[in-house]
Structure formats: structure tokens, C-alpha cells
Tab-separated table of C-alpha atoms in Angstrom:
chain	number	residue	atom	x	y	z
A	1	MET	CA	-21.932	-9.570	13.993
A	2	SER	CA	-21.698	-12.683	16.122
A	3	ALA	CA	-18.461	-13.794	17.715
A	4	ASN	CA	-18.585	-17.075	15.818
A	5	THR	CA	-17.779	-15.536	12.443
A	6	THR	CA	-16.137	-18.564	10.889
A	7	THR	CA	-19.455	-20.257	10.308
A	8	GLN	CA	-21.359	-17.178	9.329
A	9	ALA	CA	-22.820	-17.155	5.847
A	10	ALA	CA	-21.822	-14.556	3.345
A	11	SER	CA	-23.811	-11.397	3.750
A	12	PRO	CA	-25.331	-9.580	0.805
A	13	PRO	CA	-22.965	-7.169	-0.878
A	14	GLU	CA	-22.905	-3.746	0.651
A	15	THR	CA	-24.909	-1.181	-1.261
A	16	PRO	CA	-22.568	1.427	-2.703
A	17	GLY	CA	-22.410	4.410	-0.435
A	18	GLN	CA	-23.846	2.639	2.588
A	19	GLY	CA	-22.362	1.373	5.792
A	20	GLY	CA	-21.404	-2.224	6.298
A	21	PRO	CA	-23.676	-5.089	7.264
A	22	ASP	CA	-23.101	-4.464	10.935
A	23	GLY	CA	-24.843	-1.160	10.783
A	24	GLY	CA	-23.100	1.955	11.957
A	25	SER	CA	-23.800	5.591	12.531
A	26	GLY	CA	-23.820	6.812	8.945
A	27	GLN	CA	-23.354	6.163	5.281
A	28	LEU	CA	-20.423	6.773	2.971
A	29	LYS	CA	-21.242	8.448	-0.326
A	30	ALA	CA	-20.566	6.968	-3.750
A	31	GLY	CA	-18.543	10.033	-4.746
A	32	LEU	CA	-15.670	8.403	-6.659
A	33	LYS	CA	-15.911	8.289	-10.447
A	34	ASN	CA	-14.475	5.624	-12.721
A	35	ARG	CA	-11.576	7.874	-13.753
A	36	HIS	CA	-10.737	8.426	-10.072
A	37	LEU	CA	-10.640	4.698	-9.379
A	38	SER	CA	-8.596	4.008	-12.504
A	39	MET	CA	-5.915	6.447	-11.412
A	40	ILE	CA	-6.060	5.281	-7.785
A	41	ALA	CA	-5.466	1.734	-9.037
A	42	ILE	CA	-2.588	2.790	-11.305
A	43	GLY	CA	-1.020	5.263	-8.915
A	44	GLY	CA	-1.284	2.928	-5.943
A	45	VAL	CA	1.776	0.995	-7.074
A	46	ILE	CA	3.906	4.087	-7.798
A	47	GLY	CA	5.368	5.530	-4.617
A	48	ALA	CA	8.289	7.806	-3.826
A	49	GLY	CA	10.280	4.660	-2.993
A	50	LEU	CA	10.391	3.755	-6.682
A	51	PHE	CA	12.070	7.033	-7.606
A	52	VAL	CA	14.474	7.216	-4.671
A	53	GLY	CA	14.622	3.966	-2.678
A	54	SER	CA	15.215	1.707	-5.679
A	55	GLY	CA	18.816	2.927	-5.877
A	56	ALA	CA	19.772	1.113	-2.664
A	57	GLY	CA	18.249	-2.116	-3.982
A	58	ILE	CA	20.185	-1.864	-7.242
A	59	ALA	CA	23.434	-1.183	-5.373
A	60	SER	CA	23.005	-4.203	-3.070
A	61	THR	CA	21.692	-6.667	-5.666
A	62	GLY	CA	22.994	-5.554	-9.059
A	63	PRO	CA	21.016	-6.148	-12.278
A	64	GLY	CA	19.447	-9.128	-10.495
A	65	ILE	CA	17.179	-6.613	-8.740
A	66	LEU	CA	14.898	-7.282	-11.711
A	67	LEU	CA	14.325	-10.776	-10.280
A	68	SER	CA	13.557	-9.228	-6.890
A	69	TYR	CA	10.931	-6.989	-8.465
A	70	ALA	CA	9.540	-9.874	-10.508
A	71	LEU	CA	9.164	-12.160	-7.462
A	72	ALA	CA	7.583	-9.408	-5.367
A	73	GLY	CA	5.367	-8.542	-8.324
A	74	VAL	CA	4.123	-12.130	-8.598
A	75	LEU	CA	3.352	-12.050	-4.878
A	76	VAL	CA	1.326	-8.841	-5.231
A	77	VAL	CA	-0.544	-10.128	-8.285
A	78	MET	CA	-1.589	-13.278	-6.411
A	79	VAL	CA	-2.678	-11.377	-3.309
A	80	MET	CA	-4.585	-8.791	-5.347
A	81	ARG	CA	-6.365	-11.558	-7.250
A	82	MET	CA	-7.506	-13.114	-3.972
A	83	LEU	CA	-8.573	-9.772	-2.573
A	84	GLY	CA	-10.338	-8.938	-5.823
A	85	GLU	CA	-12.309	-12.179	-5.632
A	86	MET	CA	-13.622	-11.294	-2.179
A	87	ALA	CA	-14.145	-7.597	-2.881
A	88	ALA	CA	-16.090	-8.176	-6.101
A	89	ALA	CA	-18.341	-10.710	-4.364
A	90	ASP	CA	-18.893	-8.608	-1.245
A	91	PRO	CA	-17.748	-4.945	-1.358
A	92	GLN	CA	-16.906	-3.666	2.130
A	93	SER	CA	-15.532	-0.365	3.401
A	94	GLY	CA	-13.005	-2.299	5.500
A	95	SER	CA	-11.924	-4.597	2.654
A	96	PHE	CA	-9.590	-7.359	3.890
A	97	SER	CA	-10.164	-6.487	7.562
A	98	ALA	CA	-13.902	-7.096	7.145
A	99	TYR	CA	-13.238	-10.357	5.267
A	100	ALA	CA	-10.818	-11.542	7.958
A	101	ASP	CA	-13.488	-10.723	10.540
A	102	ARG	CA	-16.010	-12.975	8.800
A	103	ALA	CA	-13.685	-15.733	7.615
A	104	LEU	CA	-11.225	-16.116	10.495
A	105	GLY	CA	-12.874	-14.454	13.479
A	106	ARG	CA	-13.246	-11.057	15.083
A	107	TRP	CA	-9.714	-11.237	16.480
A	108	ALA	CA	-8.334	-11.349	12.923
A	109	GLY	CA	-10.403	-8.456	11.601
A	110	PHE	CA	-9.649	-6.357	14.684
A	111	SER	CA	-5.912	-7.084	14.643
A	112	ILE	CA	-5.181	-6.669	10.954
A	113	GLY	CA	-7.422	-3.592	10.736
A	114	TRP	CA	-5.609	-1.766	13.539
A	115	LEU	CA	-2.166	-2.843	12.290
A	116	TYR	CA	-3.027	-1.541	8.831
A	117	TRP	CA	-4.280	1.735	10.322
A	118	PHE	CA	-1.049	2.000	12.333
A	119	PHE	CA	1.041	1.418	9.203
A	120	TRP	CA	-0.623	4.235	7.294
A	121	VAL	CA	-0.585	6.817	10.066
A	122	VAL	CA	3.164	6.231	10.411
A	123	VAL	CA	3.438	6.639	6.635
A	124	LEU	CA	1.728	10.019	7.012
A	125	ALA	CA	4.640	11.213	9.146
A	126	VAL	CA	7.270	9.729	6.820
A	127	GLU	CA	5.776	11.283	3.704
A	128	ALA	CA	5.058	14.652	5.327
A	129	THR	CA	8.699	14.855	6.402
A	130	ALA	CA	9.928	13.799	2.954
A	131	GLY	CA	7.783	16.443	1.280
A	132	ALA	CA	8.928	19.071	3.789
A	133	LYS	CA	12.578	18.324	2.992
A	134	ILE	CA	12.023	18.908	-0.717
A	135	LEU	CA	10.110	22.144	-0.132
A	136	ASN	CA	12.742	23.307	2.351
A	137	SER	CA	15.463	22.775	-0.273
A	138	TRP	CA	13.564	25.191	-2.528
A	139	MET	CA	12.798	27.698	0.236
A	140	PRO	CA	15.425	27.211	2.971
A	141	GLY	CA	14.148	30.233	4.884
A	142	VAL	CA	11.064	28.281	5.970
A	143	PRO	CA	11.688	25.537	8.572
A	144	GLN	CA	10.935	21.933	7.632
A	145	TRP	CA	8.387	21.463	10.403
A	146	ALA	CA	6.340	24.366	9.010
A	147	PHE	CA	6.177	22.736	5.580
A	148	ALA	CA	5.227	19.397	7.160
A	149	LEU	CA	2.445	21.145	9.071
A	150	VAL	CA	1.133	22.910	5.962
A	151	VAL	CA	1.193	19.747	3.823
A	152	MET	CA	-0.655	17.730	6.459
A	153	ALA	CA	-3.196	20.510	7.036
A	154	VAL	CA	-3.981	21.006	3.336
A	155	LEU	CA	-4.506	17.326	2.590
A	156	THR	CA	-6.514	16.859	5.773
A	157	ALA	CA	-8.829	19.653	4.655
A	158	THR	CA	-9.133	18.003	1.244
A	159	ASN	CA	-10.183	14.690	2.765
A	160	LEU	CA	-12.588	16.374	5.185
A	161	PHE	CA	-14.433	18.140	2.385
A	162	SER	CA	-15.643	15.117	0.403
A	163	VAL	CA	-14.491	11.802	-1.004
A	164	ALA	CA	-14.778	13.359	-4.477
A	165	SER	CA	-12.134	15.943	-3.539
A	166	TYR	CA	-9.805	13.145	-2.416
A	167	GLY	CA	-10.463	11.360	-5.701
A	168	GLU	CA	-9.814	14.505	-7.736
A	169	PHE	CA	-6.533	15.269	-5.996
A	170	GLU	CA	-5.415	11.671	-6.361
A	171	PHE	CA	-6.440	11.639	-10.025
A	172	TRP	CA	-4.028	14.479	-10.796
A	173	PHE	CA	-1.272	13.302	-8.469
A	174	ALA	CA	-1.374	9.812	-9.966
A	175	GLY	CA	-1.644	11.256	-13.466
A	176	ILE	CA	1.610	13.170	-13.023
A	177	LYS	CA	3.358	10.032	-11.747
A	178	VAL	CA	2.080	7.942	-14.642
A	179	VAL	CA	3.104	10.504	-17.261
A	180	ALA	CA	6.538	10.851	-15.637
A	181	ILE	CA	7.191	7.097	-15.627
A	182	ALA	CA	5.891	6.700	-19.180
A	183	ALA	CA	8.124	9.538	-20.409
A	184	PHE	CA	11.097	8.063	-18.542
A	185	ILE	CA	10.592	4.660	-20.161
A	186	VAL	CA	10.280	6.170	-23.648
A	187	VAL	CA	13.330	8.420	-23.281
A	188	GLY	CA	15.362	5.701	-21.575
A	189	GLY	CA	14.336	3.105	-24.165
A	190	LEU	CA	15.475	5.370	-26.987
A	191	ALA	CA	18.799	5.891	-25.207
A	192	VAL	CA	19.290	2.139	-24.709
A	193	PHE	CA	19.061	1.623	-28.479
A	194	GLY	CA	21.191	4.677	-29.236
A	195	LEU	CA	18.336	6.588	-30.874
A	196	LEU	CA	18.866	9.823	-28.932
A	197	PRO	CA	21.490	12.388	-29.983
A	198	GLY	CA	24.798	11.708	-28.266
A	199	THR	CA	23.911	8.135	-27.206
A	200	GLU	CA	25.070	4.725	-28.411
A	201	ALA	CA	23.309	1.368	-28.157
A	202	VAL	CA	24.484	-0.331	-24.969
A	203	GLY	CA	23.212	-3.849	-25.588
A	204	THR	CA	23.593	-6.120	-22.557
A	205	THR	CA	26.966	-4.765	-21.430
A	206	ASN	CA	25.708	-3.352	-18.138
A	207	LEU	CA	23.515	-6.390	-17.450
A	208	THR	CA	26.303	-8.952	-17.739
A	209	GLY	CA	29.427	-6.904	-17.015
A	210	ASN	CA	30.743	-5.569	-13.699
A	211	GLY	CA	30.515	-8.934	-11.957
A	212	GLY	CA	27.646	-10.370	-13.982
A	213	PHE	CA	23.868	-10.328	-13.617
A	214	LEU	CA	24.106	-11.525	-9.997
A	215	PRO	CA	27.348	-9.964	-8.717
A	216	HIS	CA	26.461	-10.682	-5.067
A	217	GLY	CA	25.023	-14.149	-5.631
A	218	VAL	CA	21.488	-15.556	-5.684
A	219	GLY	CA	20.910	-14.695	-2.028
A	220	ALA	CA	21.058	-11.000	-2.893
A	221	VAL	CA	17.865	-11.431	-4.929
A	222	PHE	CA	15.951	-12.307	-1.773
A	223	THR	CA	17.634	-9.544	0.219
A	224	GLY	CA	16.584	-7.100	-2.487
A	225	MET	CA	13.084	-8.522	-2.342
A	226	LEU	CA	12.778	-7.388	1.287
A	227	THR	CA	13.079	-3.780	0.114
A	228	VAL	CA	10.885	-4.260	-2.925
A	229	VAL	CA	7.975	-5.921	-1.101
A	230	PHE	CA	7.201	-2.828	0.932
A	231	ALA	CA	7.297	-0.613	-2.153
A	232	PHE	CA	4.166	-2.423	-3.364
A	233	MET	CA	2.123	-1.645	-0.254
A	234	GLY	CA	-0.783	0.454	-1.466
A	235	SER	CA	-1.975	-1.767	-4.301
A	236	GLU	CA	-4.919	-2.796	-2.143
A	237	ILE	CA	-6.199	0.775	-1.611
A	238	VAL	CA	-8.485	0.552	-4.633
A	239	THR	CA	-10.513	-2.216	-2.945
A	240	LEU	CA	-11.292	0.143	-0.054
A	241	ALA	CA	-12.044	3.050	-2.404
A	242	ALA	CA	-14.309	0.920	-4.613
A	243	GLY	CA	-16.925	0.884	-1.854
A	244	GLU	CA	-17.450	4.607	-2.466
A	245	SER	CA	-18.061	4.247	-6.191
A	246	ALA	CA	-21.257	3.673	-8.139
A	247	ASP	CA	-20.179	0.236	-9.413
A	248	PRO	CA	-17.723	-1.351	-6.939
A	249	GLU	CA	-17.796	-4.815	-8.515
A	250	LYS	CA	-16.718	-3.464	-11.908
A	251	ALA	CA	-14.055	-1.232	-10.349
A	252	VAL	CA	-12.511	-4.076	-8.359
A	253	SER	CA	-12.557	-6.447	-11.320
A	254	LYS	CA	-10.843	-3.878	-13.550
A	255	ALA	CA	-8.212	-3.051	-10.927
A	256	THR	CA	-7.268	-6.661	-10.191
A	257	ASN	CA	-7.094	-7.559	-13.869
A	258	SER	CA	-4.763	-4.648	-14.623
A	259	VAL	CA	-2.326	-5.148	-11.739
A	260	ILE	CA	-0.069	-7.385	-13.868
A	261	TRP	CA	0.652	-4.788	-16.544
A	262	ARG	CA	0.855	-1.994	-13.983
A	263	ILE	CA	3.666	-3.720	-12.113
A	264	GLY	CA	5.276	-4.970	-15.314
A	265	VAL	CA	5.396	-1.558	-16.975
A	266	PHE	CA	5.982	0.860	-14.132
A	267	TYR	CA	8.355	-1.169	-11.972
A	268	LEU	CA	10.033	-3.811	-14.114
A	269	GLY	CA	10.029	-1.587	-17.195
A	270	SER	CA	11.584	1.465	-15.559
A	271	ILE	CA	14.097	-0.490	-13.442
A	272	ALA	CA	15.137	-2.444	-16.548
A	273	ILE	CA	15.920	0.881	-18.246
A	274	VAL	CA	18.132	1.916	-15.311
A	275	VAL	CA	20.215	-1.271	-15.038
A	276	THR	CA	20.530	-1.618	-18.821
A	277	LEU	CA	21.600	1.960	-19.449
A	278	LEU	CA	23.963	2.434	-16.484
A	279	PRO	CA	26.388	0.159	-14.592
A	280	TRP	CA	24.736	-1.069	-11.389
A	281	ASN	CA	27.784	-0.017	-9.320
A	282	ASP	CA	27.807	3.564	-10.627
A	283	THR	CA	27.734	5.810	-7.547
A	284	SER	CA	25.102	8.063	-9.136
A	285	VAL	CA	22.684	5.117	-9.378
A	286	LYS	CA	22.760	4.519	-5.634
A	287	GLY	CA	21.680	8.103	-4.945
A	288	SER	CA	18.773	8.488	-7.359
A	289	PRO	CA	18.752	6.113	-10.335
A	290	TYR	CA	16.140	8.093	-12.256
A	291	VAL	CA	18.074	11.344	-11.946
A	292	ALA	CA	21.227	9.473	-12.996
A	293	VAL	CA	19.533	8.218	-16.172
A	294	LEU	CA	18.085	11.622	-17.057
A	295	GLU	CA	21.465	13.291	-16.567
A	296	HIS	CA	23.125	10.528	-18.598
A	297	VAL	CA	20.901	11.237	-21.612
A	298	GLY	CA	21.366	14.995	-21.245
A	299	ILE	CA	18.037	16.158	-19.836
A	300	PRO	CA	18.656	19.655	-18.405
A	301	GLY	CA	17.695	20.241	-14.783
A	302	ALA	CA	17.145	16.529	-14.186
A	303	GLY	CA	17.515	16.872	-10.430
A	304	ARG	CA	14.892	19.591	-10.119
A	305	VAL	CA	12.509	17.769	-12.473
A	306	MET	CA	12.801	14.645	-10.329
A	307	ASP	CA	12.267	16.672	-7.154
A	308	VAL	CA	8.925	17.830	-8.533
A	309	ILE	CA	7.941	14.267	-9.471
A	310	VAL	CA	9.039	12.864	-6.094
A	311	LEU	CA	7.118	15.634	-4.302
A	312	THR	CA	4.035	14.661	-6.299
A	313	ALA	CA	4.533	11.014	-5.354
A	314	VAL	CA	4.937	12.001	-1.696
A	315	LEU	CA	1.753	14.097	-1.701
A	316	SER	CA	-0.103	11.286	-3.469
A	317	CYS	CA	1.025	8.748	-0.871
A	318	LEU	CA	0.145	11.105	1.976
A	319	ASN	CA	-3.273	11.810	0.465
A	320	SER	CA	-4.022	8.123	-0.023
A	321	GLY	CA	-2.582	7.216	3.363
A	322	LEU	CA	-4.930	9.587	5.146
A	323	TYR	CA	-7.889	8.316	3.124
A	324	THR	CA	-6.989	4.675	3.724
A	325	ALA	CA	-6.366	5.050	7.459
A	326	SER	CA	-9.644	6.913	7.947
A	327	ARG	CA	-11.702	4.336	6.025
A	328	MET	CA	-10.169	1.488	7.970
A	329	ALA	CA	-10.953	3.350	11.205
A	330	PHE	CA	-14.507	3.925	9.917
A	331	SER	CA	-14.947	0.205	9.224
A	332	LEU	CA	-13.545	-0.740	12.637
A	333	GLY	CA	-15.977	1.694	14.239
A	334	GLN	CA	-18.889	0.143	12.329
A	335	ARG	CA	-17.977	-3.310	13.572
A	336	GLY	CA	-17.597	-2.201	17.175
A	337	ASP	CA	-13.820	-2.707	17.132
A	338	ALA	CA	-13.135	1.024	17.492
A	339	PRO	CA	-15.059	3.880	19.120
A	340	ARG	CA	-18.487	4.223	17.509
A	341	ALA	CA	-17.691	7.876	16.804
A	342	PHE	CA	-15.369	6.652	14.051
A	343	ALA	CA	-18.427	5.358	12.156
A	344	ARG	CA	-20.215	8.710	12.155
A	345	VAL	CA	-20.284	10.608	8.894
A	346	SER	CA	-21.110	14.164	7.906
A	347	ALA	CA	-23.999	15.176	5.675
A	348	ASP	CA	-21.579	14.759	2.756
A	349	GLY	CA	-20.861	11.163	3.768
A	350	VAL	CA	-17.371	11.898	5.129
A	351	PRO	CA	-16.163	10.079	8.302
A	352	ARG	CA	-14.641	13.230	9.797
A	353	THR	CA	-13.957	11.809	13.262
A	354	ALA	CA	-12.061	8.895	11.712
A	355	ILE	CA	-10.067	11.316	9.529
A	356	LEU	CA	-9.196	13.674	12.375
A	357	SER	CA	-8.261	10.824	14.710
A	358	SER	CA	-5.917	9.404	12.077
A	359	VAL	CA	-4.289	12.719	11.276
A	360	VAL	CA	-3.774	13.534	14.973
A	361	PHE	CA	-1.624	10.405	15.325
A	362	GLY	CA	0.148	11.451	12.132
A	363	PHE	CA	0.925	14.876	13.603
A	364	VAL	CA	2.229	13.237	16.787
A	365	ALA	CA	4.483	10.980	14.697
A	366	VAL	CA	5.767	14.021	12.760
A	367	PHE	CA	6.577	15.666	16.107
A	368	PHE	CA	8.575	12.612	17.197
A	369	ASN	CA	10.388	12.610	13.850
A	370	TYR	CA	11.843	16.010	14.730
A	371	THR	CA	12.343	15.494	18.475
A	372	SER	CA	13.275	11.790	18.699
A	373	PRO	CA	14.255	10.571	15.210
A	374	ASP	CA	16.593	7.839	16.487
A	375	THR	CA	14.387	6.514	19.283
A	376	ILE	CA	10.596	6.863	19.277
A	377	PHE	CA	10.198	7.573	15.564
A	378	LYS	CA	12.627	4.822	14.597
A	379	PHE	CA	10.619	2.429	16.764
A	380	LEU	CA	7.391	3.460	14.990
A	381	ILE	CA	8.975	2.900	11.579
A	382	ASN	CA	10.442	-0.500	12.421
A	383	SER	CA	7.367	-1.751	14.274
A	384	SER	CA	5.222	-1.143	11.174
A	385	GLY	CA	7.818	-2.539	8.751
A	386	ALA	CA	6.412	-6.060	8.349
A	387	VAL	CA	2.736	-5.100	8.393
A	388	ALA	CA	2.508	-5.519	4.612
A	389	LEU	CA	3.422	-9.188	4.946
A	390	PHE	CA	0.962	-9.676	7.810
A	391	VAL	CA	-1.818	-8.101	5.721
A	392	TRP	CA	-1.058	-10.246	2.692
A	393	LEU	CA	-0.912	-13.415	4.782
A	394	VAL	CA	-4.300	-12.672	6.353
A	395	ILE	CA	-5.768	-11.986	2.894
A	396	CYS	CA	-4.598	-15.432	1.748
A	397	PHE	CA	-6.087	-17.308	4.703
A	398	SER	CA	-9.294	-15.276	4.490
A	399	GLN	CA	-9.704	-16.158	0.825
A	400	LEU	CA	-9.335	-19.869	1.560
A	401	ARG	CA	-12.364	-19.672	3.885
A	402	MET	CA	-14.372	-17.029	2.046
A	403	ARG	CA	-14.305	-18.925	-1.253
A	404	ARG	CA	-16.139	-21.850	0.321
A	405	ILE	CA	-18.668	-19.562	2.012
A	406	ILE	CA	-19.395	-17.628	-1.182
A	407	GLU	CA	-19.649	-20.797	-3.303
A	408	ARG	CA	-22.141	-22.198	-0.843
A	409	GLU	CA	-24.270	-19.089	-0.329
A	410	THR	CA	-23.951	-16.768	-3.344
A	411	PRO	CA	-21.989	-18.487	-6.132
A	412	GLU	CA	-23.264	-15.975	-8.698
A	413	ARG	CA	-21.153	-13.311	-6.934
A	414	LEU	CA	-17.887	-15.027	-7.952
A	415	THR	CA	-17.240	-12.785	-10.937
A	416	VAL	CA	-13.506	-12.679	-10.152
A	417	ARG	CA	-11.848	-16.000	-9.281
A	418	MET	CA	-8.434	-16.811	-7.886
A	419	TRP	CA	-6.461	-18.874	-10.368
A	420	LEU	CA	-5.924	-22.580	-9.581
A	421	TYR	CA	-7.650	-22.319	-6.209
A	422	PRO	CA	-6.549	-23.473	-3.652
A	423	TYR	CA	-3.094	-24.452	-4.941
A	424	LEU	CA	-1.870	-20.967	-5.879
A	425	THR	CA	-3.264	-19.609	-2.631
A	426	TRP	CA	-1.188	-22.076	-0.635
A	427	ALA	CA	1.851	-21.404	-2.846
A	428	THR	CA	1.480	-17.680	-2.122
A	429	ILE	CA	1.225	-18.394	1.603
A	430	GLY	CA	4.454	-20.381	1.305
A	431	LEU	CA	6.235	-17.540	-0.508
A	432	ILE	CA	5.115	-14.971	2.073
A	433	GLY	CA	6.251	-17.299	4.848
A	434	PHE	CA	9.631	-17.673	3.149
A	435	VAL	CA	10.063	-13.886	2.943
A	436	MET	CA	9.139	-13.515	6.621
A	437	VAL	CA	11.669	-16.172	7.660
A	438	TYR	CA	14.316	-14.657	5.366
A	439	MET	CA	13.865	-11.297	7.091
A	440	PHE	CA	15.479	-12.821	10.171
A	441	THR	CA	18.706	-13.339	8.191
A	442	ASP	CA	18.997	-9.620	7.400
A	443	ALA	CA	20.007	-7.159	10.138
A	444	ASP	CA	17.461	-4.461	9.263
A	445	GLY	CA	14.809	-7.016	8.366
A	446	ARG	CA	15.323	-8.841	11.648
A	447	THR	CA	14.763	-5.641	13.648
A	448	GLN	CA	11.616	-4.827	11.684
A	449	MET	CA	10.228	-8.331	12.081
A	450	TYR	CA	10.856	-8.476	15.835
A	451	LEU	CA	9.284	-5.062	16.482
A	452	SER	CA	6.394	-5.719	14.087
A	453	LEU	CA	5.683	-8.970	15.950
A	454	VAL	CA	5.691	-6.999	19.204
A	455	ALA	CA	3.173	-4.554	17.695
A	456	ALA	CA	1.051	-7.482	16.461
A	457	ALA	CA	1.153	-9.102	19.918
A	458	ILE	CA	-0.014	-5.860	21.537
A	459	VAL	CA	-2.923	-5.553	19.093
A	460	LEU	CA	-3.858	-9.215	19.572
A	461	GLY	CA	-3.862	-8.651	23.322
A	462	ALA	CA	-6.119	-5.624	22.878
A	463	SER	CA	-8.413	-7.746	20.705
A	464	ALA	CA	-8.766	-10.321	23.482
A	465	VAL	CA	-9.590	-7.607	26.028
A	466	VAL	CA	-12.185	-5.981	23.756
A	467	ASP	CA	-13.779	-9.342	22.967
A	468	ARG	CA	-13.966	-10.244	26.672
A	469	ARG	CA	-15.652	-6.943	27.481
A	470	ARG	CA	-18.051	-7.351	24.585
A	471	LYS	CA	-19.119	-10.793	25.771
A	472	ALA	CA	-19.477	-9.553	29.349
A	473	ALA	CA	-21.701	-6.708	28.155
A	474	LEU	CA	-23.918	-9.122	26.225
A	475	GLN	CA	-24.244	-11.450	29.189
A	476	GLY	CA	-24.909	-8.557	31.538
């Protein structure tokens, strides 16, 4: 790929199972089935944060947290529509990183690709530790670090075997999450209307009482949005996975078209049950709102049931995080923005070097979580905190340029189109910019933004060094 990527014409769509247009050392296999991709798309928006982290948002915002979820949901829907437009027209293993490379320049593809990889390898450590804590509570005789090691090792082996094994694991993990949320909404909905034994219809008492719908004012909606935004990170995974399916265009189109109901049902629907059924300032809601609801309606062993569901969500996120980080590393290797070894694949089409390199960093981060939780590990967490916003912003700017390139070169590939282009694209850019600026008004958000900008500056500096060396090599 030439350095002057902004004027480069759209390349033909990547053949499913093959490397990208820049070549590479191997080919990925089209081992994911439609049912795998469907569950990856659905499960990608259901993380452990929904089951546990949502309690803090409810406590700080009140019933108005529904507006926070709605605003963040609109943001995700817009971004996914833009990404879907590009992915359906030109499937790439590196997804938005590859599009940024072509639309904005190599610096953009390099920077956002490595930042995204960094985000997910840190997530590996977070989720492995979270899973280890749950398992340790069941078997306290085994140390947490041992459980973290076992969980990481098992899922690494799964990803090393084949992409189909990743898809199969994720199919069942996501399936459990979907069934759990669906059952929660049904049971909670019946309780809201007083249709379960021992319950009475609550109406809007908890939505308008206890200080009203916005007990902490309108500003709390945006503060709550800071927490919610990062819960949606993972929606874009399906666009990376689609490249390893038999029909990537169809998979991407289906995923982007369904993102509205997925967010509406799983997030807004379940959170609406919580804040309608229980007072927002109930202490049990702050701990684990889903456990609080289940105990409220008399479900026996609610805490243990939720532990199992949260563990499933953790394993799902860890599984997808390892897959996502490795495929981004593979794409960077193909484009010469990472060691070429990352682009090598096994006979089964698995980028094992990219997987092992990603998991090694994950193991190192797990180590720091136990040895330096308040220093090194805290720095890793905070410095990756705003990456989601950086990724979404780059997707928006890439789509502005890519649309014109695709319309000029291969207009028949525009099977998915961003609504009201370019006006909604610019509106989304404005909303993302607002959230980024608002982060500076929040203590935790300000720390995350500063450290994430430091991480971005380091990666941008590395991009400049790599580009200089690349040009020197070509001239030499």
C-alpha cells in the first residue's frame, strides 16, 4: 500500500478467507457459520458491565439513566451503520483500522489499530481477574491467580485450534447471556404489572418518586453516559469476524440492521425493568441491580444464578477480546505496521503468532493486577479508557472519505448506506466530541482522557518513526 492512501481508489473486496489487499504471509479461513455470527453480533453488546456495572450508573443518575443509555445507544447505532457501510462494500480483516489506513492515511490505520489492540489486551486481564474472583468465591482453597491462569490458558487454546472453535464457544456463551436477559425481562415485566405471585403493579412510582426522574439534574445524564459508552465497546467485533465467514457482506448487513433492537431490548429493556420495579436509591440496586430484582420477585438463589451468568459474560468477553486483539494484530502485520510474523497463519488458517503475542501481554497485565493494582495496572486501565471514543471518531471520519471513494469506483458495493449522509455523520462526530469534552468535567473521566491521550500520542509517535523507516528503506 502506498503512503498516499487518501487518494487511493477502493480496492476489490477481500475474498472470504484470504488475506488483505496488501498481501501477507497467509490466509484466514472462512470457518464462521451464520449462527456463529448472529450470536457474536447479539452477544457483542452484552458484557459483564451490564449485569454489575450498571448499578453505579443508576445510583449516580437515577431513573434518568435510561436517557444515558438511549443517547449512547444512538451513538453506537450511527457508528455501526457507518462501519457497516464500509465493511459491506469492502470486507477487511482489520475492519475500521484498514479503512482508516486507506481513507485517512497510514498513520491513522496504524494508530487506531494499535490502540484498539491495546484496549483488548488490557480487557483480557480485567476479565480474567473478574472470572477468577467468581471462581475463587466458589472454591476459596484455590488462589485467584491460579484461576486467572487456567481461564486464560483454556481460551487461548480454543482460539489457537481454529476460528470455528472460537465461534462455537462464543455461540454458547452469547446464547446463555441472551437467554438470561430475555428471562429477566419477562420475569421483571410480569412483576412490574403485578402478575407474579406476591407482587403488585408498581406503575410509575419508582420512576417519578424519590426525587423525580432526574434527581441529580440533567447533567447527571451526561455523567451517566460516560459509564454507558464504554459498555457498548464490542459491537464492532462482528465486522472483524465477518471476514472469516462465507458471506461477509450479508453478515455485516444483518448485524448493522439489527443493532437497534439489540440495544433497545437488552440494555434499555432490562434497565427499564430495574428502575421501574425498584427505587433507584435502594442500596441493593447499587451493588447488583439484576440480583436485587431477582431477589425482589422471590427467585431462590438469585445471587448464585447471577454469578453463573456474570461468569459466562466474563468468559465471553475474554474469548472475544483475544480473538479481536489477534485479528487486529494479524491485519497490522499484513499491512507492514506490525512484525510480519503476525500475518503468518497455520494450516488451519489461524494467526497463532498474533494470538500468542496478544495473550502474552494479557498475562503480563494479569501479573501487574496482582502485584501493582494501584499503580501499573491502574495506569493500563485508565490509559485505555477513552479508546472507544477514539475508535468511533476515526470510523466517522473514515466513512466521510470512503463513501466518496466507493461511489466513484465501485458504487454497486454500497449495499448498506449511512442514513442522511453526510449530515448524520457530522452530527455523530459532534456528539462524540461533546462526550470527550464532557469527560474533562468528571474526575475519573478526566484521568482516563488525559492518560488515553498520552497513549495515543505515544502510538502516533511510533507511527511517525515506522513511516520514516519505511520510506528510508524504499529509497535505499
